[in-house]
Short mmCIF file of C-alpha atoms in Angstrom, two decimals:
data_model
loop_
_atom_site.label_atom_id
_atom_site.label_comp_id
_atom_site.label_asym_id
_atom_site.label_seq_id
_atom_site.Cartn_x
_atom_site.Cartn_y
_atom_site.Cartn_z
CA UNK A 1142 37.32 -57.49 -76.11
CA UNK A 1143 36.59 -54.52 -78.65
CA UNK A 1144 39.94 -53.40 -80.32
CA UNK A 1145 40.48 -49.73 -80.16
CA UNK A 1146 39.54 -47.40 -82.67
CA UNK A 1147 42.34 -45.94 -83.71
CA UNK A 1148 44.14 -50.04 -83.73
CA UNK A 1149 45.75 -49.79 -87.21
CA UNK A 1150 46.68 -52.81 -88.67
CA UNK A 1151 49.56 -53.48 -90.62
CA UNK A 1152 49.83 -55.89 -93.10
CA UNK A 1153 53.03 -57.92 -93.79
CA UNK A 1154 55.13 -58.25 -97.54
CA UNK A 1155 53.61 -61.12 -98.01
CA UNK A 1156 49.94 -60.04 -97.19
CA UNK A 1157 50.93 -56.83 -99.52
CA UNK A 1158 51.41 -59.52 -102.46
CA UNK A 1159 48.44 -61.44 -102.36
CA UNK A 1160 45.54 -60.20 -104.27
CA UNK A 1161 42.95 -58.30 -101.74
CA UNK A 1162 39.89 -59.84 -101.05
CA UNK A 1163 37.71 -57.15 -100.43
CA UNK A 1164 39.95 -53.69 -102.16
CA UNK A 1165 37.69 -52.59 -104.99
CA UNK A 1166 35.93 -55.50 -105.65
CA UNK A 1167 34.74 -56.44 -101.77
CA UNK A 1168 37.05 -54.37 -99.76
CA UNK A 1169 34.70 -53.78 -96.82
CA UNK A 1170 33.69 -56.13 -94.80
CA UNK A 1171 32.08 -54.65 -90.61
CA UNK A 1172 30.79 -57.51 -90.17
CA UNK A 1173 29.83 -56.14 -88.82
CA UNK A 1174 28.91 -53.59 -83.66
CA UNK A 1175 27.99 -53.87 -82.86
CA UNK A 1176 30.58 -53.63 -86.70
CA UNK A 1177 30.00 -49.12 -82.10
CA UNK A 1178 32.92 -52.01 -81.67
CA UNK A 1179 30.67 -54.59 -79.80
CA UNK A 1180 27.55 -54.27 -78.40
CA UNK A 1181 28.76 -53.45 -74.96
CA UNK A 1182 30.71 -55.35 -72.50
CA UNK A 1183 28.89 -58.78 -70.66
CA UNK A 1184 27.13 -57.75 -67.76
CA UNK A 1185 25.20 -60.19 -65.42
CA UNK A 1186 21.79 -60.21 -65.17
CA UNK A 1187 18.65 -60.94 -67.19
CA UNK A 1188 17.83 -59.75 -70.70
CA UNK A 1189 16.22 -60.35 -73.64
CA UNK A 1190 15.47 -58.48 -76.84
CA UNK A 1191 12.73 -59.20 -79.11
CA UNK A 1192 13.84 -60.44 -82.03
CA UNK A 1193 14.00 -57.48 -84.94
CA UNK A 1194 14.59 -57.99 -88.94
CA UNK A 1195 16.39 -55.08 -89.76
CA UNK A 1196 19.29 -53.81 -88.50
CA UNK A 1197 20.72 -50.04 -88.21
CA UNK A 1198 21.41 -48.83 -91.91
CA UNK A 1199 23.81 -48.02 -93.49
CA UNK A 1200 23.46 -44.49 -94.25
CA UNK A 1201 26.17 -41.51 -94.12
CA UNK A 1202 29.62 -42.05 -92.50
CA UNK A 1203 28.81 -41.23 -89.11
CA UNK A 1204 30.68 -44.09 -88.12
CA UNK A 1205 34.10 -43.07 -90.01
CA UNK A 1206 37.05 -43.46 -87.36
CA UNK A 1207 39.65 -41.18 -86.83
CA UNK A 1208 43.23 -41.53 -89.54
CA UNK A 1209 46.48 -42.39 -87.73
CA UNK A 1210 48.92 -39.54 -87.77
CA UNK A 1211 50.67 -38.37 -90.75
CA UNK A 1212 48.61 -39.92 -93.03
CA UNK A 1213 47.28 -38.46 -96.20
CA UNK A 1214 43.50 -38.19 -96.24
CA UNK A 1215 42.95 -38.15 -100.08
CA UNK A 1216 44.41 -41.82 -100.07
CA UNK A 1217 42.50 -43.30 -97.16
CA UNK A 1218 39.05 -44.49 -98.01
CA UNK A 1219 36.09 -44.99 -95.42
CA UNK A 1220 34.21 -47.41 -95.99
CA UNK A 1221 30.64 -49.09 -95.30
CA UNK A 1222 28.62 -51.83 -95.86
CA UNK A 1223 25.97 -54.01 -95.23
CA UNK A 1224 25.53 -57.39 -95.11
CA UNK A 1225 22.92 -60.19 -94.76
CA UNK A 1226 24.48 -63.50 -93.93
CA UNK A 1227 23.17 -66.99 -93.94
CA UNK A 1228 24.29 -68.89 -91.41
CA UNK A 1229 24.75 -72.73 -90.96
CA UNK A 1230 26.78 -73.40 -87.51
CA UNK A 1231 25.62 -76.53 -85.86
CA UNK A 1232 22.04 -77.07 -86.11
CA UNK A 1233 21.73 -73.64 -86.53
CA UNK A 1234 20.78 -72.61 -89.81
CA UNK A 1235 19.03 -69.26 -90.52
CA UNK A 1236 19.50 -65.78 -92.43
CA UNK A 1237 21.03 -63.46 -90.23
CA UNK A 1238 19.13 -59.74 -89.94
CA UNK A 1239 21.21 -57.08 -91.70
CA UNK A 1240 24.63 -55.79 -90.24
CA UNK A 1241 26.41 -52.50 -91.43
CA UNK A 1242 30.08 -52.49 -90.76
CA UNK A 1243 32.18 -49.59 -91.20
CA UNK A 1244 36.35 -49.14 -91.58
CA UNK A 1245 39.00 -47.60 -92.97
CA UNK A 1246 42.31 -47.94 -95.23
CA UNK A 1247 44.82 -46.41 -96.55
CA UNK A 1248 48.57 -46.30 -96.60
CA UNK A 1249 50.57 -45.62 -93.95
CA UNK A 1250 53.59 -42.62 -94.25
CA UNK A 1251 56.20 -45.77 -94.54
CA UNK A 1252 54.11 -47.08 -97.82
CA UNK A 1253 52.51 -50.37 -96.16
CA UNK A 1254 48.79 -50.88 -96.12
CA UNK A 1255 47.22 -49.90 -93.05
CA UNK A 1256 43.51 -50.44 -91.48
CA UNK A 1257 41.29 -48.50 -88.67
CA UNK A 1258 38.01 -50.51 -87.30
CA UNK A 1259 34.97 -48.13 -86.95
CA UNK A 1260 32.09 -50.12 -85.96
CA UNK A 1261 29.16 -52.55 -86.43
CA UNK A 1262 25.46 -52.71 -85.87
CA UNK A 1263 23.60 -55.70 -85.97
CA UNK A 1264 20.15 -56.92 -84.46
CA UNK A 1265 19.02 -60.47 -83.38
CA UNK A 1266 17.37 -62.80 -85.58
CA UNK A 1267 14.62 -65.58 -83.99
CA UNK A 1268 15.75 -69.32 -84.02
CA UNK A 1269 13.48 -71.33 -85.55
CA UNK A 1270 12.27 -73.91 -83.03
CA UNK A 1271 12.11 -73.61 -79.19
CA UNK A 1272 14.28 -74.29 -75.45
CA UNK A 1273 12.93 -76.71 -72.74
CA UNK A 1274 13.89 -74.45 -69.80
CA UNK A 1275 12.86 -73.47 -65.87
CA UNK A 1276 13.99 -70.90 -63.90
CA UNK A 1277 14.07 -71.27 -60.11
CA UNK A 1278 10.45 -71.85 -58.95
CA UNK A 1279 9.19 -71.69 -62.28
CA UNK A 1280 7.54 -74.67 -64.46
CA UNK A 1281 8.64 -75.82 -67.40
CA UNK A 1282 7.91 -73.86 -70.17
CA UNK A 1283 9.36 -73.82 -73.93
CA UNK A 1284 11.51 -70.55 -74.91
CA UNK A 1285 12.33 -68.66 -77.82
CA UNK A 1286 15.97 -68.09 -78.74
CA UNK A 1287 17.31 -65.57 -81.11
CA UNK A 1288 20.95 -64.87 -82.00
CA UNK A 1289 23.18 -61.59 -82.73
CA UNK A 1290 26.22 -61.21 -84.19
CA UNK A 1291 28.92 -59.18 -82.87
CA UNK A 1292 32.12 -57.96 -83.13
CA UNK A 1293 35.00 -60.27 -82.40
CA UNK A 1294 37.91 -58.06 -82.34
CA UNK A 1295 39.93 -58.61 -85.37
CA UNK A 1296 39.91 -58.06 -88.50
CA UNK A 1297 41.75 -57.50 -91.79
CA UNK A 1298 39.83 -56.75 -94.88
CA UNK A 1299 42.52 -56.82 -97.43
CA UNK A 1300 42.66 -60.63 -96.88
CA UNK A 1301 39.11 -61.24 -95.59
CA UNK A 1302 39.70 -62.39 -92.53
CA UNK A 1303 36.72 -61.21 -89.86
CA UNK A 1304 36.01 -62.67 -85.78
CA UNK A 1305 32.95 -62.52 -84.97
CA UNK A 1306 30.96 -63.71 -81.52
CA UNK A 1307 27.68 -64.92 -81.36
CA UNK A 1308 25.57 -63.45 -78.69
CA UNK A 1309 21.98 -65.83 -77.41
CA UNK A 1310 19.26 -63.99 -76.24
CA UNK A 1311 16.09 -65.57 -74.32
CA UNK A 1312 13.69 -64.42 -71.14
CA UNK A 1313 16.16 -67.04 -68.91
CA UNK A 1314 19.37 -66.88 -70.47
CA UNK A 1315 21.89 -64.54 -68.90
CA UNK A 1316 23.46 -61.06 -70.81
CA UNK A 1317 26.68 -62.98 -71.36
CA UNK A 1318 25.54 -66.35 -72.71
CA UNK A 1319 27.45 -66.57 -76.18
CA UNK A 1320 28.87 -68.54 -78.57
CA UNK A 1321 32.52 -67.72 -78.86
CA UNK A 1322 32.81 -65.73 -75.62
CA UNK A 1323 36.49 -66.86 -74.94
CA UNK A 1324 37.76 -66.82 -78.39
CA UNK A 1325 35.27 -65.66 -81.09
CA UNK A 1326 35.12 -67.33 -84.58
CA UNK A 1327 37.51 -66.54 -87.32
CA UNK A 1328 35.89 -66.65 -90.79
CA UNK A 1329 38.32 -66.64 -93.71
CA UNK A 1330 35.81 -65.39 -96.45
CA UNK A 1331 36.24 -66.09 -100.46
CA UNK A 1332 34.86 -65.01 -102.99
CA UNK A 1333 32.17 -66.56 -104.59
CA UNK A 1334 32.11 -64.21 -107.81
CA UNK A 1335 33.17 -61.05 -109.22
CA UNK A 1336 31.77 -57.66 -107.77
CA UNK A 1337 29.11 -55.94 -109.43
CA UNK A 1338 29.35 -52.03 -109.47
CA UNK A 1339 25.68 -51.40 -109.02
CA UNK A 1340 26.59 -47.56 -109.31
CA UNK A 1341 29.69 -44.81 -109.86
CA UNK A 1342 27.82 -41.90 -108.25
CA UNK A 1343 27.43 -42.53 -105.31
CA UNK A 1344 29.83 -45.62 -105.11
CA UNK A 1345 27.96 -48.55 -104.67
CA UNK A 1346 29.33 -52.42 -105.68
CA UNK A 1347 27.76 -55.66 -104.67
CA UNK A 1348 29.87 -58.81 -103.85
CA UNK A 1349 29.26 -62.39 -102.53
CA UNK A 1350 31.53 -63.96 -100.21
CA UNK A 1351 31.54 -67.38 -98.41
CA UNK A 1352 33.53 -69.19 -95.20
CA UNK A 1353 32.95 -73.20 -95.21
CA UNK A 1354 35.80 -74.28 -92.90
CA UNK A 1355 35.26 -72.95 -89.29
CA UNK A 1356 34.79 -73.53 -86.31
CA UNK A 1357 31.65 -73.10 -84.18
CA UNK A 1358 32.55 -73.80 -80.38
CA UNK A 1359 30.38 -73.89 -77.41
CA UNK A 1360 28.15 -71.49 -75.55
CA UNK A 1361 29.64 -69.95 -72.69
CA UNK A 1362 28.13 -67.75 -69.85
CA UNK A 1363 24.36 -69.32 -70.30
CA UNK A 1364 23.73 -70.44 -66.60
CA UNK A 1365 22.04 -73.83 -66.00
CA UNK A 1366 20.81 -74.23 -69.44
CA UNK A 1367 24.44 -73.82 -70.83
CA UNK A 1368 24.06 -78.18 -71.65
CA UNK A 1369 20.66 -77.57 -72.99
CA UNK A 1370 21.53 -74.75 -74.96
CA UNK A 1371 24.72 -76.76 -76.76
CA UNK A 1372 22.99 -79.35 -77.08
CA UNK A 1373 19.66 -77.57 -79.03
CA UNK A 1374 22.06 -75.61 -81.37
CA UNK A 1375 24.15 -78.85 -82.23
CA UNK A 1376 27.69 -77.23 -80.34
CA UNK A 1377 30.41 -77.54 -80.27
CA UNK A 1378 30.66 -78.05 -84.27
CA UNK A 1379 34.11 -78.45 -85.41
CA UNK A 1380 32.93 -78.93 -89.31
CA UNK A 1381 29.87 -78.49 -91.96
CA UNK A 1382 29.63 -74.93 -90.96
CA UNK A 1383 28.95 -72.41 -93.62
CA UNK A 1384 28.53 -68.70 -93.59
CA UNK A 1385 27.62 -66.98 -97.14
CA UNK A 1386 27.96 -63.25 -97.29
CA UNK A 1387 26.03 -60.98 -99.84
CA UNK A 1388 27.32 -57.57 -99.41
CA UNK A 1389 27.01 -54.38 -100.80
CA UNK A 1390 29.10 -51.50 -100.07
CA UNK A 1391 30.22 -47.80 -100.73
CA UNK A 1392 33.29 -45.48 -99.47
CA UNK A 1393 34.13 -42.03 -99.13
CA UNK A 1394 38.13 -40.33 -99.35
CA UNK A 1395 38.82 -38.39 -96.15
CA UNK A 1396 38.84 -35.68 -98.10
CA UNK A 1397 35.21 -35.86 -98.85
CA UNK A 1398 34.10 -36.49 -95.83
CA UNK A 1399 31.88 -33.27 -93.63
CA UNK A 1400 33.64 -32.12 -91.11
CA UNK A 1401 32.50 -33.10 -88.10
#
């Protein structure tokens, strides 16, 4: 499920004394939804979207969410990036279609680091390869797959730590067939490099991030062709999974922000 909004997220002494991840150098990660929180809630039914190569961009800070109470607006940064991702998870390997993710951070009035999720946007990206399926009363026929990343409901960007689900789309797979549906996928992202400030006005820095140790688990919610589908993506794939993550990203102080 979608955390709220306004979830702030607190990190511990110990957290507060390792070096960030993502602050300054690749501080925003929303990965990315879809980054709206997820793309809606599983529903049953038929659908399918046609795969798209670009997702929503990344412009203004429409997706800024609101500070927690008492804290000072001038310190607390919104932030926004986007991402496109290669993904190797099973036998799945392919370059994910943009995400923009969006959060904020700041301290909190009792001087720990604190974190608000905004959203994510994402769109699906085409499979290479095809699906033997049937639907009732239908022949067999071969069927296109694409895949969508979405928000998994945690996340901490001073440590790089992101969960993300994995949402299947085809004309005879259901709404809710999805990789990660009971527990979505925690990536523990490195870096692979310094940051690049690509420019100081506006704020814009370019990083490079990687994950090569988790876990991919089955898809859930996919009707008949739930074995089929596992079993064409290579799932469940406990190891020699590997997302890499080149990001850009900019930010914005409260204080600058419109008013809305």
């Amino acid at each position: 499920m979608v955390i709220s909004r306004l979830l702030v997220m607190l990190n511990t002494t110990a957290d507060r004394s390792r070096s960030p991840l993502f602050r300054r150098a690749a501080v925003t990660f929303a990965g990315v939804a879809a980054l709206t929180g997820l793309a809606g809630a599983y529903t049953p039914g038929l659908a399918y979207a046609e795969p798209t190569s670009i997702a929503r961009s990344a412009v203004g800070f429409s997706d800024c969410p609101a500070l927690p109470t008492g804290v000072d607006p001038a310190r607390w940064r919104c932030e926004v990036h986007t991402a496109a991702p290669q993904l190797t998870m099973g036998k799945v390997n392919v370059s994910l279609a943009p995400i923009t993710m969006t959060h904020a951070e700041g301290p909190l009035p009792d001087g720990t680091n604190g974190q608000v999720w905004g959203a994510m946007h994402s769109a699906p990206t085409a499979i290479p390869g095809s699906l033997a399926g049937t639907a009732t009363g239908e022949p067999s026929r071969r069927l296109r797959l694409a895949i969508q990343p979405e928000y998994g409901g945690r996340s901490d960007f001073y440590t790089g730590q992101l969960s993300l689900r994995f949402r299947l789309l085809s004309p005879l797979l259901p709404h809710g067939c999805t990789i990660g549906a009971s527990a979505p996928l925690d990536f523990r992202l490195k870096r692979s490099g310094p940051s690049q400030w690509l420019s100081e006005n506006p704020p814009l820095i370019k990083f490079s991030a990687y994950d090569d140790t988790f876990t991919a688990p089955a898809a859930e919610h996919c009707g008949p062709l739930t074995g089929p589908v596992n079993r064409r993506l290579g799932l469940p794939a406990p190891s020699g999974n590997v997302m890499a993550y080149d990001a850009t990203y900019t930010f914005r102080t409260y204080d600058q922000l419109p008013a809305d």
